[in-house]
Short mmCIF file of N, CA, C and O in Angstrom, two decimals:
data_model
loop_
_atom_site.label_atom_id
_atom_site.label_comp_id
_atom_site.label_asym_id
_atom_site.label_seq_id
_atom_site.Cartn_x
_atom_site.Cartn_y
_atom_site.Cartn_z
N MET A 451 -81.32 54.98 44.48
CA MET A 451 -80.69 54.83 43.18
C MET A 451 -81.50 55.63 42.15
O MET A 451 -82.71 55.52 42.07
N THR A 452 -80.82 56.45 41.38
CA THR A 452 -81.47 57.27 40.36
C THR A 452 -81.69 56.44 39.10
O THR A 452 -80.80 55.73 38.65
N ALA A 453 -82.87 56.52 38.55
CA ALA A 453 -83.17 55.79 37.32
C ALA A 453 -82.52 56.50 36.13
O ALA A 453 -82.41 57.71 36.09
N ILE A 454 -82.07 55.70 35.19
CA ILE A 454 -81.49 56.26 33.96
C ILE A 454 -82.65 56.66 33.06
O ILE A 454 -83.60 55.90 32.87
N ASN A 455 -82.53 57.86 32.49
CA ASN A 455 -83.59 58.32 31.59
C ASN A 455 -82.98 58.92 30.33
O ASN A 455 -81.77 58.88 30.14
N THR A 456 -83.82 59.46 29.47
CA THR A 456 -83.33 59.98 28.19
C THR A 456 -82.35 61.13 28.37
O THR A 456 -81.47 61.32 27.54
N ALA A 457 -82.46 61.90 29.44
CA ALA A 457 -81.50 62.98 29.69
C ALA A 457 -80.09 62.41 29.89
O ALA A 457 -79.11 62.97 29.41
N HIS A 458 -80.01 61.27 30.57
CA HIS A 458 -78.71 60.62 30.76
C HIS A 458 -78.16 60.14 29.42
O HIS A 458 -76.97 60.27 29.14
N VAL A 459 -79.02 59.57 28.60
CA VAL A 459 -78.58 59.09 27.29
C VAL A 459 -78.13 60.26 26.42
O VAL A 459 -77.12 60.18 25.73
N ASP A 460 -78.85 61.39 26.48
CA ASP A 460 -78.44 62.58 25.73
C ASP A 460 -77.06 63.05 26.18
O ASP A 460 -76.22 63.44 25.36
N LEU A 461 -76.81 63.01 27.47
CA LEU A 461 -75.51 63.39 28.01
C LEU A 461 -74.41 62.44 27.53
O LEU A 461 -73.33 62.87 27.12
N MET A 462 -74.71 61.13 27.53
CA MET A 462 -73.74 60.15 27.05
C MET A 462 -73.48 60.33 25.55
O MET A 462 -72.35 60.20 25.09
N ASN A 463 -74.52 60.64 24.78
CA ASN A 463 -74.35 60.88 23.35
C ASN A 463 -73.44 62.08 23.11
O ASN A 463 -72.56 62.04 22.25
N ALA A 464 -73.67 63.17 23.85
CA ALA A 464 -72.83 64.36 23.70
C ALA A 464 -71.39 64.05 24.06
O ALA A 464 -70.46 64.49 23.39
N TRP A 465 -71.22 63.26 25.11
CA TRP A 465 -69.87 62.88 25.54
C TRP A 465 -69.19 62.04 24.46
O TRP A 465 -68.04 62.27 24.12
N ALA A 466 -69.90 61.09 23.87
CA ALA A 466 -69.32 60.22 22.85
C ALA A 466 -68.94 60.99 21.60
O ALA A 466 -67.98 60.65 20.92
N MET A 467 -69.69 62.06 21.28
CA MET A 467 -69.45 62.80 20.04
C MET A 467 -68.19 63.68 20.10
O MET A 467 -67.77 64.22 19.09
N ARG A 468 -67.58 63.80 21.26
CA ARG A 468 -66.37 64.62 21.38
C ARG A 468 -65.15 63.94 20.77
O ARG A 468 -64.12 64.56 20.61
N TYR A 469 -65.26 62.69 20.46
CA TYR A 469 -64.11 61.91 20.03
C TYR A 469 -64.06 61.75 18.51
O TYR A 469 -65.01 62.05 17.80
N ALA A 470 -62.96 61.21 18.04
CA ALA A 470 -62.79 60.92 16.61
C ALA A 470 -63.78 59.83 16.19
O ALA A 470 -64.34 59.12 17.03
N ALA A 471 -63.98 59.69 14.90
CA ALA A 471 -65.02 58.81 14.37
C ALA A 471 -64.93 57.38 14.89
O ALA A 471 -65.93 56.81 15.32
N GLY A 472 -63.77 56.79 14.86
CA GLY A 472 -63.62 55.41 15.32
C GLY A 472 -63.91 55.27 16.80
O GLY A 472 -64.56 54.32 17.24
N THR A 473 -63.45 56.23 17.59
CA THR A 473 -63.70 56.22 19.03
C THR A 473 -65.18 56.44 19.32
O THR A 473 -65.75 55.80 20.19
N ARG A 474 -65.81 57.35 18.56
CA ARG A 474 -67.25 57.59 18.72
C ARG A 474 -68.03 56.30 18.55
O ARG A 474 -68.93 55.99 19.32
N HIS A 475 -67.70 55.56 17.50
CA HIS A 475 -68.39 54.31 17.22
C HIS A 475 -68.23 53.34 18.38
O HIS A 475 -69.20 52.76 18.86
N LYS A 476 -67.00 53.17 18.85
CA LYS A 476 -66.73 52.24 19.95
C LYS A 476 -67.39 52.67 21.25
O LYS A 476 -67.93 51.85 21.99
N ARG A 477 -67.35 53.97 21.56
CA ARG A 477 -67.95 54.46 22.81
C ARG A 477 -69.47 54.29 22.78
O ARG A 477 -70.05 53.88 23.77
N ALA A 478 -70.10 54.63 21.66
CA ALA A 478 -71.55 54.48 21.56
C ALA A 478 -71.93 53.00 21.67
O ALA A 478 -72.93 52.65 22.32
N GLN A 479 -71.12 52.16 21.09
CA GLN A 479 -71.35 50.71 21.18
C GLN A 479 -71.25 50.26 22.64
O GLN A 479 -72.07 49.46 23.11
N ALA A 480 -70.28 50.79 23.37
CA ALA A 480 -70.11 50.44 24.79
C ALA A 480 -71.31 50.93 25.62
O ALA A 480 -71.77 50.23 26.53
N ILE A 481 -71.79 52.12 25.32
CA ILE A 481 -72.95 52.65 26.05
C ILE A 481 -74.17 51.75 25.82
O ILE A 481 -74.88 51.40 26.76
N ARG A 482 -74.40 51.35 24.56
CA ARG A 482 -75.53 50.46 24.27
C ARG A 482 -75.38 49.13 25.00
O ARG A 482 -76.34 48.57 25.52
N GLN A 483 -74.15 48.62 25.06
CA GLN A 483 -73.90 47.36 25.75
C GLN A 483 -74.21 47.49 27.25
O GLN A 483 -74.83 46.60 27.83
N GLN A 484 -73.82 48.60 27.85
CA GLN A 484 -74.12 48.81 29.27
C GLN A 484 -75.63 48.92 29.50
O GLN A 484 -76.15 48.38 30.49
N LEU A 485 -76.33 49.60 28.61
CA LEU A 485 -77.79 49.70 28.74
C LEU A 485 -78.45 48.34 28.61
O LEU A 485 -79.40 48.03 29.34
N ARG A 486 -77.95 47.50 27.69
CA ARG A 486 -78.50 46.15 27.56
C ARG A 486 -78.29 45.36 28.86
O ARG A 486 -79.17 44.61 29.29
N TYR A 487 -77.14 45.54 29.49
CA TYR A 487 -76.87 44.88 30.76
C TYR A 487 -77.87 45.35 31.82
O TYR A 487 -78.42 44.54 32.56
N LEU A 488 -78.08 46.66 31.90
CA LEU A 488 -79.02 47.19 32.90
C LEU A 488 -80.43 46.67 32.67
O LEU A 488 -81.16 46.37 33.62
N ILE A 489 -80.82 46.57 31.41
CA ILE A 489 -82.15 46.06 31.07
C ILE A 489 -82.26 44.59 31.50
O ILE A 489 -83.22 44.19 32.15
N ALA A 490 -81.25 43.81 31.18
CA ALA A 490 -81.30 42.38 31.48
C ALA A 490 -81.19 42.07 32.97
O ALA A 490 -81.91 41.21 33.48
N ARG A 491 -80.33 42.76 33.67
CA ARG A 491 -80.06 42.43 35.07
C ARG A 491 -80.92 43.18 36.09
O ARG A 491 -81.23 42.66 37.13
N HIS A 492 -81.25 44.41 35.76
CA HIS A 492 -81.90 45.25 36.76
C HIS A 492 -83.26 45.77 36.33
O HIS A 492 -83.83 46.61 37.00
N ARG A 493 -83.72 45.31 35.19
CA ARG A 493 -85.01 45.77 34.68
C ARG A 493 -85.08 47.30 34.63
O ARG A 493 -86.08 47.90 34.98
N ALA A 494 -83.99 47.89 34.25
CA ALA A 494 -83.91 49.35 34.19
C ALA A 494 -83.63 49.79 32.76
O ALA A 494 -83.24 49.00 31.92
N ALA A 495 -83.80 51.06 32.50
CA ALA A 495 -83.41 51.70 31.23
C ALA A 495 -84.11 51.10 30.02
O ALA A 495 -83.53 51.01 28.96
N TYR A 496 -85.36 50.71 30.17
CA TYR A 496 -86.08 50.12 29.06
C TYR A 496 -86.08 51.03 27.83
O TYR A 496 -86.35 52.21 27.92
N HIS A 497 -85.76 50.47 26.69
CA HIS A 497 -85.81 51.12 25.38
C HIS A 497 -84.85 52.29 25.22
O HIS A 497 -84.90 52.97 24.20
N LEU A 498 -84.03 52.58 26.20
CA LEU A 498 -83.08 53.68 26.05
C LEU A 498 -81.97 53.34 25.06
O LEU A 498 -81.35 54.22 24.49
N GLU A 499 -81.72 52.07 24.88
CA GLU A 499 -80.68 51.65 23.94
C GLU A 499 -80.94 52.22 22.55
O GLU A 499 -80.02 52.59 21.83
N ASP A 500 -82.21 52.32 22.18
CA ASP A 500 -82.57 52.85 20.85
C ASP A 500 -82.25 54.34 20.72
O ASP A 500 -82.14 54.85 19.61
N ASP A 501 -82.11 55.05 21.84
CA ASP A 501 -81.83 56.48 21.82
C ASP A 501 -80.34 56.81 21.70
O ASP A 501 -79.97 57.95 21.48
N VAL A 502 -79.51 55.80 21.86
CA VAL A 502 -78.06 56.02 21.77
C VAL A 502 -77.68 56.17 20.30
O VAL A 502 -78.16 55.42 19.45
N ILE A 503 -76.84 57.16 20.03
CA ILE A 503 -76.40 57.41 18.65
C ILE A 503 -75.75 56.18 18.06
O ILE A 503 -75.22 55.33 18.78
N ARG A 504 -75.78 56.10 16.77
CA ARG A 504 -75.13 55.00 16.04
C ARG A 504 -74.19 55.60 14.99
O ARG A 504 -74.52 55.61 13.80
N PRO A 505 -73.04 56.09 15.44
CA PRO A 505 -72.09 56.66 14.47
C PRO A 505 -71.61 55.57 13.51
O PRO A 505 -71.48 54.41 13.91
N PRO A 506 -71.37 55.91 12.27
CA PRO A 506 -70.90 54.89 11.33
C PRO A 506 -69.49 54.44 11.67
O PRO A 506 -68.71 55.17 12.27
N LYS A 507 -69.19 53.20 11.31
CA LYS A 507 -67.83 52.70 11.48
C LYS A 507 -66.92 53.47 10.53
O LYS A 507 -67.35 53.90 9.45
N THR A 508 -65.68 53.61 10.92
CA THR A 508 -64.74 54.29 10.03
C THR A 508 -64.36 53.35 8.90
O THR A 508 -64.26 52.14 9.09
N LYS A 509 -64.16 53.92 7.75
CA LYS A 509 -63.76 53.13 6.60
C LYS A 509 -62.23 53.06 6.57
O LYS A 509 -61.56 53.98 7.03
N PRO A 510 -61.67 51.98 6.03
CA PRO A 510 -60.22 51.88 5.94
C PRO A 510 -59.66 53.00 5.07
O PRO A 510 -60.32 53.44 4.11
N ARG A 511 -58.47 53.45 5.40
CA ARG A 511 -57.86 54.50 4.59
C ARG A 511 -57.43 53.93 3.25
O ARG A 511 -56.98 52.79 3.16
N ASN A 512 -57.56 54.72 2.23
CA ASN A 512 -57.14 54.31 0.89
C ASN A 512 -55.77 54.87 0.56
O ASN A 512 -55.44 55.09 -0.59
N VAL A 513 -54.98 55.14 1.59
CA VAL A 513 -53.68 55.75 1.38
C VAL A 513 -52.62 54.66 1.33
O VAL A 513 -52.51 53.83 2.23
N THR A 514 -51.87 54.64 0.26
CA THR A 514 -50.77 53.71 0.12
C THR A 514 -49.52 54.52 -0.15
O THR A 514 -49.55 55.50 -0.90
N ALA A 515 -48.43 54.12 0.47
CA ALA A 515 -47.17 54.84 0.25
C ALA A 515 -46.75 54.69 -1.20
O ALA A 515 -46.87 53.61 -1.80
N THR A 516 -46.25 55.78 -1.75
CA THR A 516 -45.71 55.71 -3.11
C THR A 516 -44.39 54.95 -3.07
O THR A 516 -43.81 54.74 -1.99
N GLU A 517 -43.92 54.56 -4.20
CA GLU A 517 -42.64 53.83 -4.26
C GLU A 517 -41.50 54.71 -3.73
O GLU A 517 -40.61 54.21 -3.03
N ALA A 518 -41.55 56.01 -3.99
CA ALA A 518 -40.52 56.92 -3.49
C ALA A 518 -40.57 57.00 -1.96
O ALA A 518 -39.53 56.98 -1.29
N GLU A 519 -41.79 57.09 -1.40
CA GLU A 519 -41.94 57.13 0.06
C GLU A 519 -41.47 55.83 0.69
O GLU A 519 -40.78 55.82 1.72
N ARG A 520 -41.83 54.72 0.07
CA ARG A 520 -41.40 53.41 0.57
C ARG A 520 -39.89 53.31 0.58
O ARG A 520 -39.28 52.85 1.55
N LYS A 521 -39.27 53.77 -0.49
CA LYS A 521 -37.80 53.73 -0.60
C LYS A 521 -37.15 54.56 0.51
O LYS A 521 -36.19 54.12 1.16
N LEU A 522 -37.69 55.75 0.78
CA LEU A 522 -37.15 56.60 1.85
C LEU A 522 -37.27 55.93 3.22
O LEU A 522 -36.34 55.97 4.03
N ILE A 523 -38.40 55.32 3.46
CA ILE A 523 -38.62 54.64 4.74
C ILE A 523 -37.64 53.48 4.91
O ILE A 523 -37.01 53.32 5.95
N LEU A 524 -37.51 52.67 3.87
CA LEU A 524 -36.62 51.50 3.95
C LEU A 524 -35.15 51.91 4.07
O LEU A 524 -34.38 51.27 4.79
N GLU A 525 -34.76 52.98 3.40
CA GLU A 525 -33.37 53.44 3.49
C GLU A 525 -33.04 53.98 4.88
O GLU A 525 -31.91 53.86 5.34
N ALA A 526 -34.01 54.58 5.54
CA ALA A 526 -33.77 55.19 6.85
C ALA A 526 -33.85 54.17 7.99
O ALA A 526 -33.37 54.45 9.09
N ALA A 527 -34.44 53.02 7.74
CA ALA A 527 -34.67 52.05 8.81
C ALA A 527 -33.38 51.31 9.20
O ALA A 527 -32.62 50.89 8.34
N PRO A 528 -33.14 51.15 10.51
CA PRO A 528 -32.03 50.31 10.95
C PRO A 528 -32.32 48.86 10.59
O PRO A 528 -33.49 48.51 10.34
N PRO A 529 -31.31 47.99 10.56
CA PRO A 529 -31.51 46.62 10.07
C PRO A 529 -32.65 45.84 10.74
O PRO A 529 -33.41 45.16 10.05
N ARG A 530 -32.81 45.94 12.05
CA ARG A 530 -33.88 45.19 12.73
C ARG A 530 -35.25 45.65 12.26
O ARG A 530 -36.14 44.84 11.99
N LEU A 531 -35.43 46.97 12.15
CA LEU A 531 -36.70 47.51 11.69
C LEU A 531 -36.91 47.21 10.20
O LEU A 531 -38.02 46.90 9.77
N LEU A 532 -35.85 47.29 9.44
CA LEU A 532 -35.92 46.99 8.01
C LEU A 532 -36.39 45.56 7.79
O LEU A 532 -37.25 45.29 6.94
N CYS A 533 -35.87 44.64 8.57
CA CYS A 533 -36.27 43.23 8.45
C CYS A 533 -37.76 43.09 8.74
O CYS A 533 -38.49 42.44 7.99
N TRP A 534 -38.22 43.74 9.79
CA TRP A 534 -39.65 43.69 10.15
C TRP A 534 -40.51 44.33 9.06
O TRP A 534 -41.55 43.78 8.68
N LEU A 535 -40.09 45.48 8.56
CA LEU A 535 -40.85 46.16 7.50
C LEU A 535 -40.97 45.29 6.25
O LEU A 535 -42.04 45.21 5.63
N LEU A 536 -39.87 44.65 5.88
CA LEU A 536 -39.89 43.80 4.67
C LEU A 536 -40.78 42.58 4.87
O LEU A 536 -41.48 42.15 3.95
N MET A 537 -40.77 42.01 6.09
CA MET A 537 -41.65 40.87 6.35
C MET A 537 -43.12 41.29 6.22
O MET A 537 -43.92 40.57 5.65
N CYS A 538 -43.43 42.46 6.76
CA CYS A 538 -44.82 42.94 6.72
C CYS A 538 -45.24 43.37 5.32
O CYS A 538 -46.32 43.04 4.86
N SER A 539 -44.38 44.12 4.64
CA SER A 539 -44.78 44.68 3.34
C SER A 539 -44.61 43.69 2.20
O SER A 539 -45.51 43.55 1.37
N ASP A 540 -43.49 42.99 2.15
CA ASP A 540 -43.23 42.11 1.01
C ASP A 540 -43.88 40.74 1.16
O ASP A 540 -44.28 40.13 0.18
N LEU A 541 -43.96 40.23 2.40
CA LEU A 541 -44.50 38.90 2.60
C LEU A 541 -45.92 38.92 3.19
O LEU A 541 -46.52 37.86 3.38
N ALA A 542 -46.42 40.11 3.51
CA ALA A 542 -47.77 40.28 4.08
C ALA A 542 -47.95 39.49 5.37
O ALA A 542 -49.00 38.91 5.63
N ILE A 543 -46.92 39.49 6.19
CA ILE A 543 -47.00 38.84 7.51
C ILE A 543 -47.55 39.87 8.48
O ILE A 543 -47.17 41.04 8.45
N ARG A 544 -48.43 39.45 9.37
CA ARG A 544 -48.99 40.34 10.39
C ARG A 544 -47.84 40.92 11.23
O ARG A 544 -46.86 40.24 11.50
N SER A 545 -48.01 42.16 11.66
CA SER A 545 -46.93 42.83 12.39
C SER A 545 -46.55 42.10 13.68
O SER A 545 -45.37 41.97 14.00
N GLY A 546 -47.54 41.60 14.41
CA GLY A 546 -47.24 40.87 15.65
C GLY A 546 -46.50 39.58 15.40
O GLY A 546 -45.62 39.19 16.18
N THR A 547 -46.82 38.90 14.32
CA THR A 547 -46.12 37.67 13.95
C THR A 547 -44.71 37.99 13.49
O THR A 547 -43.74 37.34 13.91
N ALA A 548 -44.56 39.01 12.66
CA ALA A 548 -43.23 39.40 12.16
C ALA A 548 -42.31 39.80 13.30
O ALA A 548 -41.10 39.55 13.24
N ALA A 549 -42.87 40.38 14.36
CA ALA A 549 -42.06 40.83 15.49
C ALA A 549 -41.40 39.68 16.24
O ALA A 549 -40.37 39.88 16.88
N ILE A 550 -41.96 38.49 16.17
CA ILE A 550 -41.38 37.37 16.90
C ILE A 550 -40.55 36.43 16.02
O ILE A 550 -39.98 35.47 16.51
N LEU A 551 -40.50 36.71 14.73
CA LEU A 551 -39.71 35.87 13.83
C LEU A 551 -38.24 36.23 13.90
O LEU A 551 -37.88 37.37 14.16
N GLY A 552 -37.40 35.25 13.65
CA GLY A 552 -35.96 35.49 13.68
C GLY A 552 -35.22 34.47 12.85
O GLY A 552 -35.82 33.70 12.09
N PRO A 553 -33.90 34.42 13.00
CA PRO A 553 -33.07 33.50 12.22
C PRO A 553 -33.48 32.03 12.35
O PRO A 553 -33.32 31.27 11.41
N LYS A 554 -34.00 31.63 13.51
CA LYS A 554 -34.39 30.22 13.68
C LYS A 554 -35.55 29.83 12.77
O LYS A 554 -35.77 28.66 12.51
N HIS A 555 -36.30 30.81 12.27
CA HIS A 555 -37.43 30.54 11.37
C HIS A 555 -37.00 30.54 9.90
O HIS A 555 -37.80 30.23 9.03
N TYR A 556 -35.75 30.89 9.66
CA TYR A 556 -35.26 31.07 8.29
C TYR A 556 -34.44 29.86 7.85
O TYR A 556 -33.56 29.39 8.58
N ASP A 557 -34.73 29.35 6.66
CA ASP A 557 -33.96 28.28 6.05
C ASP A 557 -33.17 28.88 4.90
O ASP A 557 -33.72 29.16 3.84
N PRO A 558 -31.85 29.12 5.10
CA PRO A 558 -31.08 29.79 4.05
C PRO A 558 -30.96 28.96 2.77
O PRO A 558 -30.89 29.51 1.67
N GLY A 559 -30.94 27.64 2.89
CA GLY A 559 -30.82 26.79 1.70
C GLY A 559 -32.02 26.93 0.79
O GLY A 559 -31.89 27.03 -0.44
N ALA A 560 -33.20 26.96 1.37
CA ALA A 560 -34.44 27.07 0.58
C ALA A 560 -34.90 28.52 0.44
O ALA A 560 -35.82 28.80 -0.32
N ALA A 561 -34.26 29.43 1.17
CA ALA A 561 -34.64 30.85 1.20
C ALA A 561 -36.11 31.00 1.56
O ALA A 561 -36.88 31.67 0.87
N THR A 562 -36.50 30.35 2.68
CA THR A 562 -37.89 30.41 3.13
C THR A 562 -37.96 30.71 4.63
O THR A 562 -37.02 30.45 5.37
N LEU A 563 -39.07 31.26 5.03
CA LEU A 563 -39.40 31.45 6.44
C LEU A 563 -40.52 30.48 6.78
O LEU A 563 -41.51 30.40 6.05
N THR A 564 -40.37 29.74 7.86
CA THR A 564 -41.41 28.83 8.32
C THR A 564 -41.78 29.24 9.73
O THR A 564 -40.92 29.36 10.60
N PHE A 565 -43.07 29.48 9.95
CA PHE A 565 -43.53 29.97 11.24
C PHE A 565 -44.98 29.58 11.47
O PHE A 565 -45.67 29.13 10.57
N THR A 566 -45.42 29.77 12.72
CA THR A 566 -46.80 29.49 13.11
C THR A 566 -47.56 30.81 13.15
O THR A 566 -47.10 31.77 13.77
N THR A 567 -48.71 30.85 12.51
CA THR A 567 -49.51 32.07 12.45
C THR A 567 -50.32 32.26 13.73
O THR A 567 -50.33 31.40 14.61
N LYS A 568 -51.00 33.37 13.79
CA LYS A 568 -51.87 33.70 14.92
C LYS A 568 -52.90 32.59 15.18
O LYS A 568 -53.25 32.32 16.32
N TYR A 569 -53.39 31.97 14.13
CA TYR A 569 -54.40 30.92 14.27
C TYR A 569 -53.81 29.52 14.23
O TYR A 569 -54.48 28.56 13.88
N GLN A 570 -52.52 29.41 14.57
CA GLN A 570 -51.82 28.14 14.73
C GLN A 570 -51.63 27.35 13.44
O GLN A 570 -51.45 26.13 13.49
N ALA A 571 -51.64 28.00 12.29
CA ALA A 571 -51.33 27.33 11.04
C ALA A 571 -49.83 27.47 10.80
O ALA A 571 -49.24 28.52 11.09
N ILE A 572 -49.20 26.43 10.30
CA ILE A 572 -47.77 26.50 9.98
C ILE A 572 -47.65 26.93 8.52
O ILE A 572 -48.23 26.31 7.63
N VAL A 573 -46.90 28.01 8.31
CA VAL A 573 -46.78 28.62 6.99
C VAL A 573 -45.31 28.68 6.60
O VAL A 573 -44.45 28.98 7.42
N THR A 574 -45.03 28.39 5.34
CA THR A 574 -43.69 28.53 4.79
C THR A 574 -43.78 29.49 3.61
O THR A 574 -44.55 29.26 2.68
N LEU A 575 -43.01 30.58 3.69
CA LEU A 575 -43.02 31.59 2.63
C LEU A 575 -41.62 31.80 2.06
O LEU A 575 -40.65 31.83 2.82
N PRO A 576 -41.52 31.98 0.74
CA PRO A 576 -40.22 32.33 0.17
C PRO A 576 -39.89 33.78 0.52
O PRO A 576 -40.79 34.62 0.59
N VAL A 577 -38.62 34.06 0.77
CA VAL A 577 -38.23 35.43 1.11
C VAL A 577 -37.66 36.15 -0.10
O VAL A 577 -37.18 35.53 -1.04
N THR A 578 -37.73 37.46 -0.06
CA THR A 578 -37.17 38.27 -1.13
C THR A 578 -35.66 38.33 -0.97
O THR A 578 -35.11 37.99 0.09
N ARG A 579 -34.97 38.79 -1.98
CA ARG A 579 -33.50 38.91 -1.91
C ARG A 579 -33.08 39.85 -0.79
O ARG A 579 -32.13 39.58 -0.07
N ALA A 580 -33.78 40.98 -0.68
CA ALA A 580 -33.43 41.96 0.35
C ALA A 580 -33.58 41.36 1.75
O ALA A 580 -32.72 41.54 2.62
N LEU A 581 -34.65 40.65 1.96
CA LEU A 581 -34.88 40.03 3.26
C LEU A 581 -33.90 38.90 3.50
O LEU A 581 -33.36 38.76 4.61
N ALA A 582 -33.59 38.14 2.46
CA ALA A 582 -32.61 37.03 2.59
C ALA A 582 -31.25 37.59 2.97
O ALA A 582 -30.56 37.00 3.83
N SER A 583 -30.83 38.70 2.38
CA SER A 583 -29.52 39.27 2.71
C SER A 583 -29.46 39.72 4.17
O SER A 583 -28.43 39.56 4.83
N LEU A 584 -30.56 40.26 4.69
CA LEU A 584 -30.60 40.64 6.10
C LEU A 584 -30.56 39.42 7.01
O LEU A 584 -29.83 39.40 8.01
N LEU A 585 -31.34 38.40 6.68
CA LEU A 585 -31.39 37.21 7.51
C LEU A 585 -30.08 36.41 7.42
O LEU A 585 -29.67 35.80 8.41
N ASP A 586 -29.42 36.45 6.27
CA ASP A 586 -28.13 35.77 6.14
C ASP A 586 -27.08 36.36 7.06
O ASP A 586 -26.17 35.67 7.52
N GLN A 587 -27.18 37.66 7.34
CA GLN A 587 -26.23 38.32 8.26
C GLN A 587 -26.44 37.84 9.69
O GLN A 587 -25.53 37.93 10.51
N CYS A 588 -27.63 37.33 10.00
CA CYS A 588 -27.95 36.92 11.38
C CYS A 588 -27.57 35.48 11.66
O CYS A 588 -27.57 35.05 12.81
N ILE A 589 -27.31 34.69 10.63
CA ILE A 589 -26.99 33.28 10.83
C ILE A 589 -25.71 33.19 11.64
O ILE A 589 -24.77 33.94 11.46
N ASP A 590 -25.65 32.23 12.52
CA ASP A 590 -24.54 31.99 13.46
C ASP A 590 -24.82 32.79 14.70
O ASP A 590 -24.16 32.94 15.59
#
């Protein structure tokens, strides 16, 4: 078995740097995790973890669609996608949660959506007129 040395870490660093910033961060993190495993389990690769690059995490984008761009997107969307987009943008529902919501979660009398969140909390939100008109078409 060949021992891991700084030349191997240099090779892994070069390999990790070929990717985009977010991927670089995750790959370098994975390399350090593997080295920690080798140190703990096999008494190998001592102190090599410190030689692995530490690319910065990517910062969230500060790009927000303009009202004109939003209008174009909403006008072009078919009804199912439009409903999902409105749930995500207007009600700030997570995309995965919005994808499983439907007419059974909608109370037309109160104009609210009641659903269970990712963390098992039951939430009731009022819907916008645009979303209510789409959900009203689905009743029955």
